[in-house]
mmCIF file of C-alpha atoms and ligand atoms in Angstrom:
data_model
loop_
_atom_site.group_PDB
_atom_site.id
_atom_site.type_symbol
_atom_site.label_atom_id
_atom_site.label_comp_id
_atom_site.label_asym_id
_atom_site.label_seq_id
_atom_site.Cartn_x
_atom_site.Cartn_y
_atom_site.Cartn_z
ATOM 1 C CA MET C 1 36.065 0.320 2.446
ATOM 2 C CA ASP C 2 37.654 0.564 -0.836
ATOM 3 C CA SER C 3 37.594 4.204 -1.069
ATOM 4 C CA ARG C 4 37.242 3.907 -5.141
ATOM 5 C CA VAL C 5 34.029 1.945 -4.619
ATOM 6 C CA ARG C 6 31.414 4.770 -6.098
ATOM 7 C CA ARG C 7 28.611 3.594 -3.701
ATOM 8 C CA ALA C 8 25.397 4.775 -3.561
ATOM 9 C CA PHE C 9 21.637 5.068 -1.452
ATOM 10 C CA TYR C 10 18.228 4.722 -2.561
ATOM 11 C CA ILE C 11 15.361 4.706 -0.137
ATOM 12 C CA GLY C 12 11.597 4.530 -1.156
ATOM 13 C CA ARG C 13 8.305 1.817 0.290
ATOM 14 C CA PHE C 14 8.169 0.743 -3.604
ATOM 15 C CA GLN C 15 4.747 0.078 -3.004
ATOM 16 C CA PRO C 16 5.155 -1.903 -5.946
ATOM 17 C CA PHE C 17 8.143 -1.472 -6.786
ATOM 18 C CA HIS C 18 7.395 0.474 -10.780
ATOM 19 C CA LEU C 19 9.342 1.917 -13.917
ATOM 20 C CA GLY C 20 9.407 4.557 -12.209
ATOM 21 C CA HIS C 21 11.756 3.621 -9.447
ATOM 22 C CA HIS C 22 13.541 0.978 -12.191
ATOM 23 C CA LYS C 23 14.258 4.190 -14.804
ATOM 24 C CA VAL C 24 16.027 6.545 -11.986
ATOM 25 C CA ILE C 25 17.695 3.062 -11.153
ATOM 26 C CA SER C 26 18.696 2.316 -14.565
ATOM 27 C CA GLU C 27 19.545 5.983 -14.433
ATOM 28 C CA ILE C 28 22.173 5.977 -10.876
ATOM 29 C CA SER C 29 23.773 2.620 -12.468
ATOM 30 C CA LYS C 30 25.502 5.287 -14.590
ATOM 31 C CA ASN C 31 26.866 6.977 -11.911
ATOM 32 C CA VAL C 32 27.702 4.178 -9.620
ATOM 33 C CA ASP C 33 29.500 1.415 -8.669
ATOM 34 C CA GLU C 34 27.286 -0.325 -5.966
ATOM 35 C CA LEU C 35 23.714 0.889 -5.180
ATOM 36 C CA VAL C 36 22.423 0.090 -1.397
ATOM 37 C CA ILE C 37 18.376 0.454 -2.045
ATOM 38 C CA GLY C 38 16.857 0.993 1.047
ATOM 39 C CA ILE C 39 13.077 -0.687 1.632
ATOM 40 C CA GLY C 40 10.969 2.328 4.170
ATOM 41 C CA SER C 41 8.253 1.597 6.394
ATOM 42 C CA ALA C 42 9.580 -2.177 6.241
ATOM 43 C CA GLN C 43 7.720 -2.440 9.588
ATOM 44 C CA ASP C 44 4.140 -2.080 7.110
ATOM 45 C CA SER C 45 2.096 -4.197 5.193
ATOM 46 C CA HIS C 46 -1.102 -5.131 4.807
ATOM 47 C CA THR C 47 -2.708 -1.549 4.561
ATOM 48 C CA PRO C 48 -4.186 0.232 2.022
ATOM 49 C CA GLU C 49 -0.696 2.905 1.747
ATOM 50 C CA ASN C 50 1.624 -0.643 2.030
ATOM 51 C CA PRO C 51 -0.212 -3.682 1.186
ATOM 52 C CA PHE C 52 3.467 -5.588 0.536
ATOM 53 C CA THR C 53 6.062 -6.665 3.656
ATOM 54 C CA ALA C 54 9.557 -5.967 3.083
ATOM 55 C CA GLY C 55 10.347 -9.783 1.410
ATOM 56 C CA GLU C 56 8.007 -9.352 -1.040
ATOM 57 C CA ARG C 57 9.062 -6.004 -2.214
ATOM 58 C CA ILE C 58 12.639 -7.484 -1.322
ATOM 59 C CA MET C 59 11.426 -9.929 -4.228
ATOM 60 C CA MET C 60 9.541 -7.551 -6.667
ATOM 61 C CA ILE C 61 13.397 -5.440 -6.484
ATOM 62 C CA SER C 62 15.424 -8.113 -6.995
ATOM 63 C CA ARG C 63 13.963 -10.158 -9.663
ATOM 64 C CA GLY C 64 12.680 -6.462 -11.802
ATOM 65 C CA LEU C 65 16.401 -5.528 -11.801
ATOM 66 C CA LYS C 66 17.559 -8.233 -13.277
ATOM 67 C CA ASP C 67 18.118 -6.858 -16.533
ATOM 68 C CA LEU C 68 20.484 -4.073 -15.036
ATOM 69 C CA ALA C 69 24.627 -4.843 -14.489
ATOM 70 C CA LEU C 70 24.852 -3.292 -11.333
ATOM 71 C CA GLN C 71 25.772 -4.379 -8.223
ATOM 72 C CA TYR C 72 23.148 -3.874 -5.624
ATOM 73 C CA TYR C 73 21.886 -4.976 -1.889
ATOM 74 C CA VAL C 74 18.009 -4.629 -0.622
ATOM 75 C CA ILE C 75 18.065 -3.818 2.815
ATOM 76 C CA PRO C 76 14.713 -3.394 4.195
ATOM 77 C CA ILE C 77 14.962 -0.545 6.880
ATOM 78 C CA SER C 78 12.088 0.032 9.974
ATOM 79 C CA ASP C 79 10.901 3.754 10.637
ATOM 80 C CA VAL C 80 12.192 4.885 14.167
ATOM 81 C CA TYR C 81 10.086 7.765 14.724
ATOM 82 C CA ARG C 82 12.468 10.107 16.065
ATOM 83 C CA ASN C 83 13.872 11.443 12.813
ATOM 84 C CA ALA C 84 17.293 13.388 14.633
ATOM 85 C CA ILE C 85 18.851 9.661 14.603
ATOM 86 C CA TRP C 86 17.390 8.104 11.276
ATOM 87 C CA VAL C 87 20.095 8.560 9.556
ATOM 88 C CA SER C 88 21.825 6.810 12.013
ATOM 89 C CA HIS C 89 19.688 3.845 11.648
ATOM 90 C CA VAL C 90 20.181 3.660 8.317
ATOM 91 C CA LYS C 91 23.798 3.718 8.342
ATOM 92 C CA SER C 92 23.353 0.725 10.856
ATOM 93 C CA MET C 93 21.590 -1.620 8.932
ATOM 94 C CA THR C 94 23.967 -1.170 5.644
ATOM 95 C CA PRO C 95 27.071 -1.031 3.702
ATOM 96 C CA PRO C 96 28.627 1.860 3.861
ATOM 97 C CA PHE C 97 27.952 4.537 0.939
ATOM 98 C CA SER C 98 29.414 8.220 0.063
ATOM 99 C CA SER C 99 26.110 9.511 -1.259
ATOM 100 C CA VAL C 100 22.185 9.205 -1.284
ATOM 101 C CA TYR C 101 19.658 10.048 -4.346
ATOM 102 C CA SER C 102 15.949 10.724 -3.050
ATOM 103 C CA ASN C 103 13.515 13.439 -3.820
ATOM 104 C CA ASN C 104 11.858 12.755 -0.539
ATOM 105 C CA PRO C 105 12.442 16.343 1.142
ATOM 106 C CA LEU C 106 12.405 15.047 4.518
ATOM 107 C CA VAL C 107 15.122 12.115 3.859
ATOM 108 C CA SER C 108 17.443 15.239 2.002
ATOM 109 C CA ARG C 109 16.979 17.113 4.883
ATOM 110 C CA LEU C 110 18.246 14.564 6.899
ATOM 111 C CA PHE C 111 21.370 13.057 5.553
ATOM 112 C CA ASN C 112 22.270 16.957 4.337
ATOM 113 C CA GLU C 113 22.794 17.188 8.105
ATOM 114 C CA ALA C 114 24.452 14.814 8.629
ATOM 115 C CA GLY C 115 27.169 15.696 5.825
ATOM 116 C CA TYR C 116 25.698 13.790 3.490
ATOM 117 C CA ALA C 117 25.369 14.685 -0.539
ATOM 118 C CA VAL C 118 22.279 14.091 -1.671
ATOM 119 C CA LEU C 119 21.183 14.221 -5.135
ATOM 120 C CA TYR C 120 17.979 14.526 -7.177
ATOM 121 C CA SER C 121 16.620 12.605 -10.033
ATOM 122 C CA PRO C 122 13.644 13.615 -12.252
ATOM 123 C CA MET C 123 10.155 11.926 -12.557
ATOM 124 C CA TYR C 124 9.547 10.036 -15.262
ATOM 125 C CA ASN C 125 5.748 9.928 -16.561
ATOM 126 C CA ARG C 126 5.129 10.741 -12.857
ATOM 127 C CA THR C 127 1.253 10.559 -13.426
ATOM 128 C CA GLU C 128 1.453 7.020 -14.048
ATOM 129 C CA TYR C 129 4.704 5.900 -12.677
ATOM 130 C CA SER C 130 3.347 5.707 -9.022
ATOM 131 C CA GLY C 131 2.836 3.708 -6.041
ATOM 132 C CA THR C 132 -0.571 5.600 -5.003
ATOM 133 C CA GLU C 133 -1.491 5.470 -8.736
ATOM 134 C CA ILE C 134 -1.053 1.743 -9.418
ATOM 135 C CA ARG C 135 -2.747 0.938 -6.401
ATOM 136 C CA ARG C 136 -6.025 2.905 -7.165
ATOM 137 C CA ARG C 137 -5.972 1.249 -10.185
ATOM 138 C CA MET C 138 -5.088 -2.264 -8.773
ATOM 139 C CA LEU C 139 -8.665 -1.378 -7.213
ATOM 140 C CA SER C 140 -10.351 0.185 -9.366
ATOM 141 C CA GLY C 141 -9.574 -3.024 -12.305
ATOM 142 C CA GLU C 142 -8.136 -0.773 -14.415
ATOM 143 C CA GLU C 143 -5.410 -2.126 -16.200
ATOM 144 C CA TRP C 144 -1.664 -1.586 -13.977
ATOM 145 C CA LYS C 145 0.496 -4.317 -15.560
ATOM 146 C CA HIS C 146 2.107 -2.346 -18.121
ATOM 147 C CA LEU C 147 3.680 -0.047 -15.120
ATOM 148 C CA VAL C 148 5.308 -1.923 -13.501
ATOM 149 C CA PRO C 149 8.708 -4.375 -14.575
ATOM 150 C CA GLU C 150 6.731 -7.658 -15.616
ATOM 151 C CA GLU C 151 8.704 -9.795 -13.017
ATOM 152 C CA VAL C 152 6.967 -7.405 -10.664
ATOM 153 C CA VAL C 153 3.262 -8.633 -12.203
ATOM 154 C CA ASP C 154 4.460 -12.804 -11.422
ATOM 155 C CA VAL C 155 5.477 -11.655 -7.948
ATOM 156 C CA ILE C 156 2.190 -10.078 -7.553
ATOM 157 C CA ASP C 157 0.082 -12.909 -8.815
ATOM 158 C CA GLU C 158 2.029 -15.173 -6.442
ATOM 159 C CA ILE C 159 1.697 -13.615 -3.778
ATOM 160 C CA LYS C 160 -2.446 -13.218 -4.118
ATOM 161 C CA GLY C 161 -1.059 -9.506 -4.007
ATOM 162 C CA ILE C 162 -4.788 -7.616 -5.894
ATOM 163 C CA GLU C 163 -6.331 -10.137 -3.443
ATOM 164 C CA ARG C 164 -5.020 -8.525 -0.312
ATOM 165 C CA LEU C 165 -5.301 -4.808 -1.842
ATOM 166 C CA LYS C 166 -9.086 -5.097 -1.899
ATOM 167 C CA GLU C 167 -9.590 -6.620 1.581
ATOM 168 C CA VAL C 168 -7.416 -4.726 3.454
ATOM 169 C CA ALA C 169 -8.954 -2.141 1.120
ATOM 170 C CA MET C 170 -12.715 -2.894 2.091
ATOM 171 C CA LYS C 171 -11.189 -3.262 5.467
ATOM 172 C CA GLY C 172 -10.078 0.048 5.907
ATOM 173 C CA ASP C 173 -13.689 1.101 4.686
ATOM 174 C CA ILE C 174 -15.400 -1.087 7.615
ATOM 175 C CA GLU C 175 -12.703 0.775 10.132
ATOM 176 C CA THR C 176 -13.849 4.222 8.898
ATOM 177 C CA LEU C 177 -17.480 3.832 9.166
ATOM 178 C CA GLU C 178 -17.189 2.537 12.713
HETATM 179 N N1 LIG D 201 8.213 8.354 -11.111
HETATM 180 C C1 LIG D 201 8.918 8.309 -10.585
HETATM 181 N N2 LIG D 201 10.079 8.547 -11.570
HETATM 182 C C2 LIG D 201 11.217 9.059 -10.685
HETATM 183 N N3 LIG D 201 11.395 9.073 -9.313
HETATM 184 C C3 LIG D 201 9.924 8.548 -8.609
HETATM 185 C C4 LIG D 201 9.113 8.351 -9.547
HETATM 186 N N4 LIG D 201 8.092 7.817 -8.555
HETATM 187 C C5 LIG D 201 9.001 7.480 -6.797
HETATM 188 N N5 LIG D 201 10.182 8.565 -7.426
HETATM 189 C C6 LIG D 201 10.749 8.269 -6.390
HETATM 190 O O1 LIG D 201 11.450 7.305 -5.552
HETATM 191 C C7 LIG D 201 11.607 7.373 -4.404
HETATM 192 C C8 LIG D 201 10.736 6.461 -3.888
HETATM 193 O O2 LIG D 201 9.966 7.059 -4.506
HETATM 194 P P1 LIG D 201 8.358 5.898 -3.658
HETATM 195 O O3 LIG D 201 8.884 4.025 -2.374
HETATM 196 O O4 LIG D 201 7.454 6.159 -2.454
HETATM 197 O O5 LIG D 201 7.303 5.468 -5.022
HETATM 198 P P2 LIG D 201 5.928 6.593 -5.415
HETATM 199 O O6 LIG D 201 5.569 6.160 -6.770
HETATM 200 O O7 LIG D 201 6.207 7.832 -4.421
HETATM 201 O O8 LIG D 201 5.044 5.794 -4.060
HETATM 202 P P3 LIG D 201 3.487 6.225 -3.384
HETATM 203 O O9 LIG D 201 3.020 6.828 -4.763
HETATM 204 O O10 LIG D 201 2.765 5.129 -2.607
HETATM 205 O O11 LIG D 201 4.790 7.425 -2.663
HETATM 206 C C9 LIG D 201 11.038 8.619 -4.219
HETATM 207 O O12 LIG D 201 12.222 9.355 -4.128
HETATM 208 C C10 LIG D 201 10.360 8.477 -5.237
HETATM 209 O O13 LIG D 201 10.508 10.113 -5.179
HETATM 210 N N1 LIG D 202 12.098 8.541 10.695
HETATM 211 C C1 LIG D 202 11.962 8.107 10.324
HETATM 212 O O1 LIG D 202 11.833 6.413 10.591
HETATM 213 C C2 LIG D 202 12.353 8.333 9.336
HETATM 214 C C3 LIG D 202 12.334 9.723 8.232
HETATM 215 C C4 LIG D 202 12.808 10.060 7.485
HETATM 216 C C5 LIG D 202 11.953 9.054 6.068
HETATM 217 N N2 LIG D 202 11.958 7.469 6.608
HETATM 218 C C6 LIG D 202 11.135 6.602 5.484
HETATM 219 O O2 LIG D 202 12.000 7.081 4.421
HETATM 220 C C7 LIG D 202 11.275 6.264 3.183
HETATM 221 C C8 LIG D 202 11.186 7.390 1.766
HETATM 222 O O3 LIG D 202 10.688 6.769 0.819
HETATM 223 P P1 LIG D 202 9.945 7.237 0.087
HETATM 224 O O4 LIG D 202 10.534 8.947 -0.816
HETATM 225 O O5 LIG D 202 9.187 6.661 -1.034
HETATM 226 O O6 LIG D 202 8.633 8.479 0.843
HETATM 227 C C9 LIG D 202 9.801 6.269 3.931
HETATM 228 O O7 LIG D 202 9.573 5.127 3.818
HETATM 229 C C10 LIG D 202 9.630 6.755 5.260
HETATM 230 O O8 LIG D 202 9.188 6.475 6.211
HETATM 231 C C11 LIG D 202 11.558 7.286 7.826
#
């Protein structure tokens, strides 16, 4: 690896990719040459908490970052359910990186223990720029489109994402009742 290239790692579930994520990446891009974006829990989809597939999240991120002049790589990362080996698992799937950006305490601890510098980013408009809040709005029929990049609205429309979310959420209710 060219040691002059500053390459960082940023991971999230991106269910969906929203303007908070976009702002974080835009800020990170001022400090790095390249960014490796990990799509966490890549194996999950079609549930109320994780409605979108890894491939759909790749579309949201790639199209949603078109306005940024940043070299980035989007890599799906499945969970391994063994925290002690997770950093090695991530490294086995990604281009090499020297720093990590995360606000997730477990992610920070695991990377710290593996010898990485972990940087926190400020939270932007967290009451609205939140996957949980956006999924809640999608389910209740409230406005959500202004909380994600416009390209993400197109992706969710293309994959009939709202219909899917409503259906899997309803199925969740039925399963809870059984
Ligand atoms: N509004 C925001 N401002 C800054 N960072 C954010 C914001 N929302 C999420 N992040 C950070 O982005 C990373 C990925 O977050 P994630 O994909 O879980 O989004 P989320 O909005 O927290 O989703 P969910 O509510 O579904 O858990 C985490 O480190 C998280 O702290
Ligand atoms: N053992 C593991 O598989 C392990 C450990 C730490 C984080 N993760 C994943 O990293 C991602 C972190 O993203 P968030 O900060 O959005 O929660 C999640 O998808 C989480 O499941 C997985």
